[in-house]
PDB file of C-alpha atoms in Angstrom:
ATOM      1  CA  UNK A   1      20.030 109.692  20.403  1.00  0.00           C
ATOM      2  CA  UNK A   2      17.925 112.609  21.233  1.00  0.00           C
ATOM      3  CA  UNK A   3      15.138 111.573  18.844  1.00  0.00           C
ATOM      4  CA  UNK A   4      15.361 108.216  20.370  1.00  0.00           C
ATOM      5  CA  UNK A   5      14.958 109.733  24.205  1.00  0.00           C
ATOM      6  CA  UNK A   6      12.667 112.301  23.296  1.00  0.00           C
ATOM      7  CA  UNK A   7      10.352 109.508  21.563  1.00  0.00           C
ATOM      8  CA  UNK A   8      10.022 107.186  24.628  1.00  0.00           C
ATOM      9  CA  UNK A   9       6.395 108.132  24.615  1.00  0.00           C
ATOM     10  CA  UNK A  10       5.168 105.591  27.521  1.00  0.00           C
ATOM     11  CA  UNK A  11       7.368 107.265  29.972  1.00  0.00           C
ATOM     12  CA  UNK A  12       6.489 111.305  28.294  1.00  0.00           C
ATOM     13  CA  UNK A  13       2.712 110.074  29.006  1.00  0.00           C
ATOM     14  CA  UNK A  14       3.426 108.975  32.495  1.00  0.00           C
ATOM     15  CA  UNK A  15       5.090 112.375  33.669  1.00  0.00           C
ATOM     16  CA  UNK A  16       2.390 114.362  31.546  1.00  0.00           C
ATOM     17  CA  UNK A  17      -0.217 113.032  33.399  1.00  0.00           C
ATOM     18  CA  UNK A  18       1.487 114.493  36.743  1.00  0.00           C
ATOM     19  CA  UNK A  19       0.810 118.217  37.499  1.00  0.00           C
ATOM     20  CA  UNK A  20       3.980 119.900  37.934  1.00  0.00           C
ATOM     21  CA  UNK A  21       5.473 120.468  41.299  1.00  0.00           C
ATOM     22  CA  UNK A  22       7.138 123.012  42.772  1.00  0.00           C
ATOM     23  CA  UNK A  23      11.018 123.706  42.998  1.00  0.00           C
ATOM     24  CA  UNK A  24      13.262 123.093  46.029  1.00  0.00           C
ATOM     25  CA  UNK A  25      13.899 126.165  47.696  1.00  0.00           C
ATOM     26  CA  UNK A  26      17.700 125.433  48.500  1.00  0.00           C
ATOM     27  CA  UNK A  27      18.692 126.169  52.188  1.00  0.00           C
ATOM     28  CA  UNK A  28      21.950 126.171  54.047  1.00  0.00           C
ATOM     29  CA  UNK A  29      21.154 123.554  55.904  1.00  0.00           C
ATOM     30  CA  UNK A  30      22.352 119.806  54.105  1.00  0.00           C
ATOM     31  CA  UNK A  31      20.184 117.656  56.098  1.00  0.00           C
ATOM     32  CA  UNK A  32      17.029 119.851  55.139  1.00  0.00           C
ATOM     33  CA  UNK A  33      16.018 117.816  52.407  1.00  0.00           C
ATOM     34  CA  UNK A  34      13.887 114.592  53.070  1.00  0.00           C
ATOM     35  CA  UNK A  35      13.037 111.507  51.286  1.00  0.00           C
ATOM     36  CA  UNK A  36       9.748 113.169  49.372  1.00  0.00           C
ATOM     37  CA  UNK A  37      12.099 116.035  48.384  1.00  0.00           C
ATOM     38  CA  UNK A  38      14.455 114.143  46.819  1.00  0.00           C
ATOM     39  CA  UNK A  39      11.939 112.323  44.688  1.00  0.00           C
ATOM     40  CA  UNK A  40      10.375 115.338  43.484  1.00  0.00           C
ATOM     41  CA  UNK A  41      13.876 116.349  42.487  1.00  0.00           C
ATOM     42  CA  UNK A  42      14.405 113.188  40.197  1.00  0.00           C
ATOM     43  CA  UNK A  43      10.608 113.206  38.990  1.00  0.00           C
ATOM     44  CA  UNK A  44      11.366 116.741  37.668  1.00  0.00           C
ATOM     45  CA  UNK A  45      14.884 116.361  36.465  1.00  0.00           C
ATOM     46  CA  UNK A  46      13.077 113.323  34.814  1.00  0.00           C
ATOM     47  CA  UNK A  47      11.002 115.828  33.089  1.00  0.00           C
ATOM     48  CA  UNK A  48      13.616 118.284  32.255  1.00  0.00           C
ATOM     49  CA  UNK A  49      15.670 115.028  30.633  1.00  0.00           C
ATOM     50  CA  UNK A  50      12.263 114.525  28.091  1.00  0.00           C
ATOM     51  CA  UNK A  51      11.794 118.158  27.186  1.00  0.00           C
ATOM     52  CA  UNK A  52      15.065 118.858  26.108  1.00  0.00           C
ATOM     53  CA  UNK A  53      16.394 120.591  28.756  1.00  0.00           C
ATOM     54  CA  UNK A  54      19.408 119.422  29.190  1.00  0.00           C
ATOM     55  CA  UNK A  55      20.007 118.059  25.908  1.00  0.00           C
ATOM     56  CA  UNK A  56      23.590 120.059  25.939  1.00  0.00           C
ATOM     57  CA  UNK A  57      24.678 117.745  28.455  1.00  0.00           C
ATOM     58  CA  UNK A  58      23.946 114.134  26.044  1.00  0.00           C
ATOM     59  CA  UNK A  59      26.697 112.870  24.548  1.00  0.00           C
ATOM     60  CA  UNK A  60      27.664 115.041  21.544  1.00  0.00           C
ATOM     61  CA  UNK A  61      27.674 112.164  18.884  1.00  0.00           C
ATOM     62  CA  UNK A  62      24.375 110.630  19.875  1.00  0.00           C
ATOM     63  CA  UNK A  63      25.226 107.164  21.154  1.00  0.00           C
ATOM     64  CA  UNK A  64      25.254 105.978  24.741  1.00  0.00           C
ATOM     65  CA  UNK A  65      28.428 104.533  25.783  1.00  0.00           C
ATOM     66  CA  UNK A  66      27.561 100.809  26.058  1.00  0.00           C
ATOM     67  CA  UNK A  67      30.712  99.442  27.727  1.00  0.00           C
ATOM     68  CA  UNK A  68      30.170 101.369  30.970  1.00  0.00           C
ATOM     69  CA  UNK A  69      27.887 103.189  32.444  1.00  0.00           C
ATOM     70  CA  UNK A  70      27.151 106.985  31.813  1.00  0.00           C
ATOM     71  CA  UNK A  71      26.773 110.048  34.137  1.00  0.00           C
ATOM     72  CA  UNK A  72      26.068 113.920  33.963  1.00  0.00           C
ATOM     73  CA  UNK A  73      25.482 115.996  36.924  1.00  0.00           C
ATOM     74  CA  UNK A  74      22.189 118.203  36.294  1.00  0.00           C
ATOM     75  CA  UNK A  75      22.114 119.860  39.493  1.00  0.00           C
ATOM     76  CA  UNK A  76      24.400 120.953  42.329  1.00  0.00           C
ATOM     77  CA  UNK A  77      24.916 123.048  45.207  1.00  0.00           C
ATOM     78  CA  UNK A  78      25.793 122.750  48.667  1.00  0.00           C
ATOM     79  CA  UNK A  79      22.884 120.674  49.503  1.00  0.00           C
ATOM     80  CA  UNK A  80      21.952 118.217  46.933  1.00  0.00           C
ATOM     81  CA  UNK A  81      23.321 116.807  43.547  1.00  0.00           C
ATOM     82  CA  UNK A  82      21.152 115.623  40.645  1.00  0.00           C
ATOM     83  CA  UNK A  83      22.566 112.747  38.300  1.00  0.00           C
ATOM     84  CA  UNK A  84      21.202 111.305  34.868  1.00  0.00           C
ATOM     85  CA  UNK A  85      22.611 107.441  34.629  1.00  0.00           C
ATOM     86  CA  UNK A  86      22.540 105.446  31.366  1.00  0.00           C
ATOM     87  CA  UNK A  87      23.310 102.244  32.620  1.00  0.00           C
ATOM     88  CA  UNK A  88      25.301  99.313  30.746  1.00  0.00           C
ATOM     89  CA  UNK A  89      24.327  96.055  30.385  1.00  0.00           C
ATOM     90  CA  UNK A  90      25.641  93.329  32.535  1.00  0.00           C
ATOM     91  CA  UNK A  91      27.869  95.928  34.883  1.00  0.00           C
ATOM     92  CA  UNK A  92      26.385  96.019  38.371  1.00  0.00           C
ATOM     93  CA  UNK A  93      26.979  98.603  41.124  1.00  0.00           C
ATOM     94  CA  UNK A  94      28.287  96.285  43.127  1.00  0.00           C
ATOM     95  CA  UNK A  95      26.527  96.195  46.883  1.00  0.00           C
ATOM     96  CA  UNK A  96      27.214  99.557  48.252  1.00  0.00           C
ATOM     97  CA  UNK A  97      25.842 102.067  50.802  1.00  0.00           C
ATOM     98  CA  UNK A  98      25.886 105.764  50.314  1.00  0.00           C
ATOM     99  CA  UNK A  99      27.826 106.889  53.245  1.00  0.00           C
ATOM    100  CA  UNK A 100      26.139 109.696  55.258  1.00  0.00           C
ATOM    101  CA  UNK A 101      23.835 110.894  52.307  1.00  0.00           C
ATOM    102  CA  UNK A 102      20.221 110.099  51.750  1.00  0.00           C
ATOM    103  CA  UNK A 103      19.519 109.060  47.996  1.00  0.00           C
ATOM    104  CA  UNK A 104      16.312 108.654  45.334  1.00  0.00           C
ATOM    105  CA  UNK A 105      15.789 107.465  42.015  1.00  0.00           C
ATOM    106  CA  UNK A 106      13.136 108.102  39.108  1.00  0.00           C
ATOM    107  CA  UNK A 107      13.566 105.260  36.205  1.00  0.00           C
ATOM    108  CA  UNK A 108      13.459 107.520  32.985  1.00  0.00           C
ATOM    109  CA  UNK A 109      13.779 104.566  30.620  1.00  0.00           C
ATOM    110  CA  UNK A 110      14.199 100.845  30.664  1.00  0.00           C
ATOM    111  CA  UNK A 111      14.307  99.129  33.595  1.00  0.00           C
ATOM    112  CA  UNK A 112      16.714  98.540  36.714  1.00  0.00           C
ATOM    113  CA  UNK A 113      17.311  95.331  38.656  1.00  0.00           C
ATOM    114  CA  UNK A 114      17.856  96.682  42.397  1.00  0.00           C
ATOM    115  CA  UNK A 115      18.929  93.521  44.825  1.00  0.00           C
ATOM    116  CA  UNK A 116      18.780  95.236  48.156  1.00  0.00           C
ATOM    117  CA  UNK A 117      20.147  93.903  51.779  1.00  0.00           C
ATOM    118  CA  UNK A 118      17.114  93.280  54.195  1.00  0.00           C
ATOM    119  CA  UNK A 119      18.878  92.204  57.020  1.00  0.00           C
ATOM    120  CA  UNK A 120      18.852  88.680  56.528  1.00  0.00           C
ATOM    121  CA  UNK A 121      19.171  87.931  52.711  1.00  0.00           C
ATOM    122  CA  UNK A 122      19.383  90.187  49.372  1.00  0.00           C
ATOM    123  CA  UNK A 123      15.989  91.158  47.891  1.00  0.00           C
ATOM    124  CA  UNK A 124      15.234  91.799  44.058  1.00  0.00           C
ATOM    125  CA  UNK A 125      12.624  94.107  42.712  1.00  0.00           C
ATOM    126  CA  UNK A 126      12.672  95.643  39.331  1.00  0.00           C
ATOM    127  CA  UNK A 127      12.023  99.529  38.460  1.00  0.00           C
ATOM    128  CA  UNK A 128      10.580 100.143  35.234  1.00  0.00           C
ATOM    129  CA  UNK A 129      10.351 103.446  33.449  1.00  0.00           C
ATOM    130  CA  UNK A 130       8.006 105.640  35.819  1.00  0.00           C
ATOM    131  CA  UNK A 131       9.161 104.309  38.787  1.00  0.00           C
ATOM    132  CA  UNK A 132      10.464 105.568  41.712  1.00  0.00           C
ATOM    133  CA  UNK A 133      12.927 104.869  45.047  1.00  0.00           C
ATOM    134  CA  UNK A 134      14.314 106.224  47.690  1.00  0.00           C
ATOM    135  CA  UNK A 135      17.165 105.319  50.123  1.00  0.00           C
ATOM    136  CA  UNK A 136      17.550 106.000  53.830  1.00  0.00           C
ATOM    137  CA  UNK A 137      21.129 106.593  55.534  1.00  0.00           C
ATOM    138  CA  UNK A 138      22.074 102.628  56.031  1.00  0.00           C
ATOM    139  CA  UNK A 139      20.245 101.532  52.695  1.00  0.00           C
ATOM    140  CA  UNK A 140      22.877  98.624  51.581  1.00  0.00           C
ATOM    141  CA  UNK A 141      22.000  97.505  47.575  1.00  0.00           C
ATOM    142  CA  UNK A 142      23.384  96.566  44.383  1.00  0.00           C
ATOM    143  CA  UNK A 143      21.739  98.412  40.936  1.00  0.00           C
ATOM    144  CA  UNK A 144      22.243  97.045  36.857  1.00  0.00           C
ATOM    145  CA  UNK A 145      20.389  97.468  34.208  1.00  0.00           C
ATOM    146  CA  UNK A 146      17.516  94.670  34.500  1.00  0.00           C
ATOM    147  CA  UNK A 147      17.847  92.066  31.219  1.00  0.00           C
ATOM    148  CA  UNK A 148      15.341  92.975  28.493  1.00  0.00           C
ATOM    149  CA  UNK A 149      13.162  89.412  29.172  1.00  0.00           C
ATOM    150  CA  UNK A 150      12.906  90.608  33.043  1.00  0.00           C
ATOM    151  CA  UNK A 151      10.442  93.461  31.380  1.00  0.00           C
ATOM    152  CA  UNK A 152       6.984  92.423  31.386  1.00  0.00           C
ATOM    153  CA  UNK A 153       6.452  93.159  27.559  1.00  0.00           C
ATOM    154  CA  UNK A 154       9.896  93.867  26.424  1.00  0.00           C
ATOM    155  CA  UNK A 155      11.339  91.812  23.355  1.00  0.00           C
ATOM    156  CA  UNK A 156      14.727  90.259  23.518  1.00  0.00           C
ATOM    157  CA  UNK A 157      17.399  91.665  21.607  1.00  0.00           C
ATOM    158  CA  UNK A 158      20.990  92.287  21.514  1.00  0.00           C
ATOM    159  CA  UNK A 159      21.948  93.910  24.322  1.00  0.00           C
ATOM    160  CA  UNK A 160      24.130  96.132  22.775  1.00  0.00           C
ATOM    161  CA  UNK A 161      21.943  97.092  20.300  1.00  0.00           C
ATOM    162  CA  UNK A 162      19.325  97.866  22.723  1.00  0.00           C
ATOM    163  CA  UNK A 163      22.016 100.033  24.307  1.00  0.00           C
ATOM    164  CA  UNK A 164      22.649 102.128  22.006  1.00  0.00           C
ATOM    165  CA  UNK A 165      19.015 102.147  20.208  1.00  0.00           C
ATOM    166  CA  UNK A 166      17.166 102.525  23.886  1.00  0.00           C
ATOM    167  CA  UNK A 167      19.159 103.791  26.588  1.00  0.00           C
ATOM    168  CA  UNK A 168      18.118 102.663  30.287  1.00  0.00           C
ATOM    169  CA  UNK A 169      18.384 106.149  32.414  1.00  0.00           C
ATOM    170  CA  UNK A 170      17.530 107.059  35.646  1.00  0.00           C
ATOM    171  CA  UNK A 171      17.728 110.473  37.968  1.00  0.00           C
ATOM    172  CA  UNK A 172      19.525 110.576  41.037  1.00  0.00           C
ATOM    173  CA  UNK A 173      19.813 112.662  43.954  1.00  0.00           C
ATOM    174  CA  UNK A 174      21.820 112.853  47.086  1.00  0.00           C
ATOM    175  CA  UNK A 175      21.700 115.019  50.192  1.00  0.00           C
ATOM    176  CA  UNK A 176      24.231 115.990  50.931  1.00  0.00           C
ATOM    177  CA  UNK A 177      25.839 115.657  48.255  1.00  0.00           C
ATOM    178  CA  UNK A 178      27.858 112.428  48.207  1.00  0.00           C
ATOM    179  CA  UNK A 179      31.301 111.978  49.333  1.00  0.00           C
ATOM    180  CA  UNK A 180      32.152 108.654  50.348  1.00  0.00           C
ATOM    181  CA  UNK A 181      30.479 105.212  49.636  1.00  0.00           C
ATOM    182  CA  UNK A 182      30.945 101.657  51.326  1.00  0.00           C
ATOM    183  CA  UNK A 183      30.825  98.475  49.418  1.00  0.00           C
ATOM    184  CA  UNK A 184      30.163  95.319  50.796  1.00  0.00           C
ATOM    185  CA  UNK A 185      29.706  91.242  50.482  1.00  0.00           C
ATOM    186  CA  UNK A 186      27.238  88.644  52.004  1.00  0.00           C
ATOM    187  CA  UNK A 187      29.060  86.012  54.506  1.00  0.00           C
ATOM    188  CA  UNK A 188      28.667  82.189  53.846  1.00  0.00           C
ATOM    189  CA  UNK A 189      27.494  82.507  57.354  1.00  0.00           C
ATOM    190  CA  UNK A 190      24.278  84.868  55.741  1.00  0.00           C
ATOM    191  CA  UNK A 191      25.735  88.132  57.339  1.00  0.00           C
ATOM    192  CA  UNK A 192      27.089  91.814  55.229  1.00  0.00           C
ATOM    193  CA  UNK A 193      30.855  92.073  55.743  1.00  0.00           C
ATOM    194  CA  UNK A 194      32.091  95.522  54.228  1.00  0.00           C
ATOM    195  CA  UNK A 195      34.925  95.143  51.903  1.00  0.00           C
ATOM    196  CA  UNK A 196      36.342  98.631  51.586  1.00  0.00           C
ATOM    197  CA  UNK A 197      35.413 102.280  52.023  1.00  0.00           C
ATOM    198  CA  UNK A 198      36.307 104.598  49.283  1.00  0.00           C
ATOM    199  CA  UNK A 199      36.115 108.612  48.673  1.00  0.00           C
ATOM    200  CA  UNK A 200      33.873 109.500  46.019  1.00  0.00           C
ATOM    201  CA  UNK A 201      31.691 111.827  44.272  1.00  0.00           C
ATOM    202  CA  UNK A 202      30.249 109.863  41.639  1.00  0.00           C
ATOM    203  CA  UNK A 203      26.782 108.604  41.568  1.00  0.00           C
ATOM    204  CA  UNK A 204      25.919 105.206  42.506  1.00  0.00           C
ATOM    205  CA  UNK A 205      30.004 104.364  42.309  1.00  0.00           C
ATOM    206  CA  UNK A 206      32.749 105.580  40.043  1.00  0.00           C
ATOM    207  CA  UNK A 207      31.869 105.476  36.545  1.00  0.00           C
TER     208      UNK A 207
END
């Protein structure tokens, strides 16, 4: 599992090619932390995730869980937490909101479809490895692992096997850290009804 990470060399070569950034400062304050800050956070937990730095944290037997998806927290404090995702095929977020915290995303491997609510209708864009998103207080969407033929380039294959052989994983982080998260569903009459509110910790729903 490591070897297989460690040798995604596409998505080494696009954070090489980045000069490094400087660490957050942490501060007292939660709502310190913008947007930008929380994507530098992902981009170098991204980083930390390729060189082995948190390696300790992978599951011990080498294979990626491929029934549902997969979280360790990297990071946290009083201000922000840091999440690696290996997400399952097939087994959607469901459309949800993040409560009072701001969130962003770096795409380590893989790809991710995100269908987001615009207002009027849901919108889909795909993140591929390298990519990155952030999501303001409010920010309604729905995230799964995008299917293999949705990648520009990608080969079809089982999608377990692909699973377990190449892991789709993502970096997340939330200011403040998050403690509640809304889910909701789309009207027949094309309007966002919210189904239920629940207490939570867990990144982009409970695992």
């Amino acid at each position: 599992m490591r070897s297989s990470v460690l040798s995604l060399s596409s998505a080494r070569d696009s954070y090489s090619a980045t000069p490094p950034l400087e660490r957050a400062v942490a501060s007292a304050l939660p709502t310190r932390l913008r947007p930008a800050d929380l994507l530098r956070l992902t981009d170098e937990g991204a980083e930390d995730v390729l060189a082995g730095r948190y390696d300790h944290l992978l599951p011990s037997d080498g294979i990626w869980p491929s029934d549902e998806r997969w979280a360790a927290r990297l990071l946290t404090d009083d201000e922000v937490d840091v999440w690696l995702i290996s997400w399952t095929p097939g087994k959607s977020t469901e459309l949800h909101d993040h409560a009072g915290s701001l969130g962003a995303l770096t795409v380590l491997s893989g790809a991710l479809s995100e269908f987001r609510w615009n207002g009027t209708e849901l919108r889909r864009r795909i993140l591929a490895a390298g990519d990155q998103a952030s999501f303001p207080i409010g920010w309604v969407h729905d995230v799964m692992r995008a299917p293999a033929q949705s990648v520009a380039g990608s080969t079809p294959a089982s999608s377990i096997d692909q699973a377990l052989l190449e892991p789709t994983l993502s970096v997340h982080a939330y200011s403040p850290p998050l403690t509640a998260m809304s889910y909701y569903e789309v009207t027949g009459h094309g309007t966002l009804r919210r189904t239920r509110t629940v207490l939570t910790d867990q990144p982009e729903g409970d695992m």
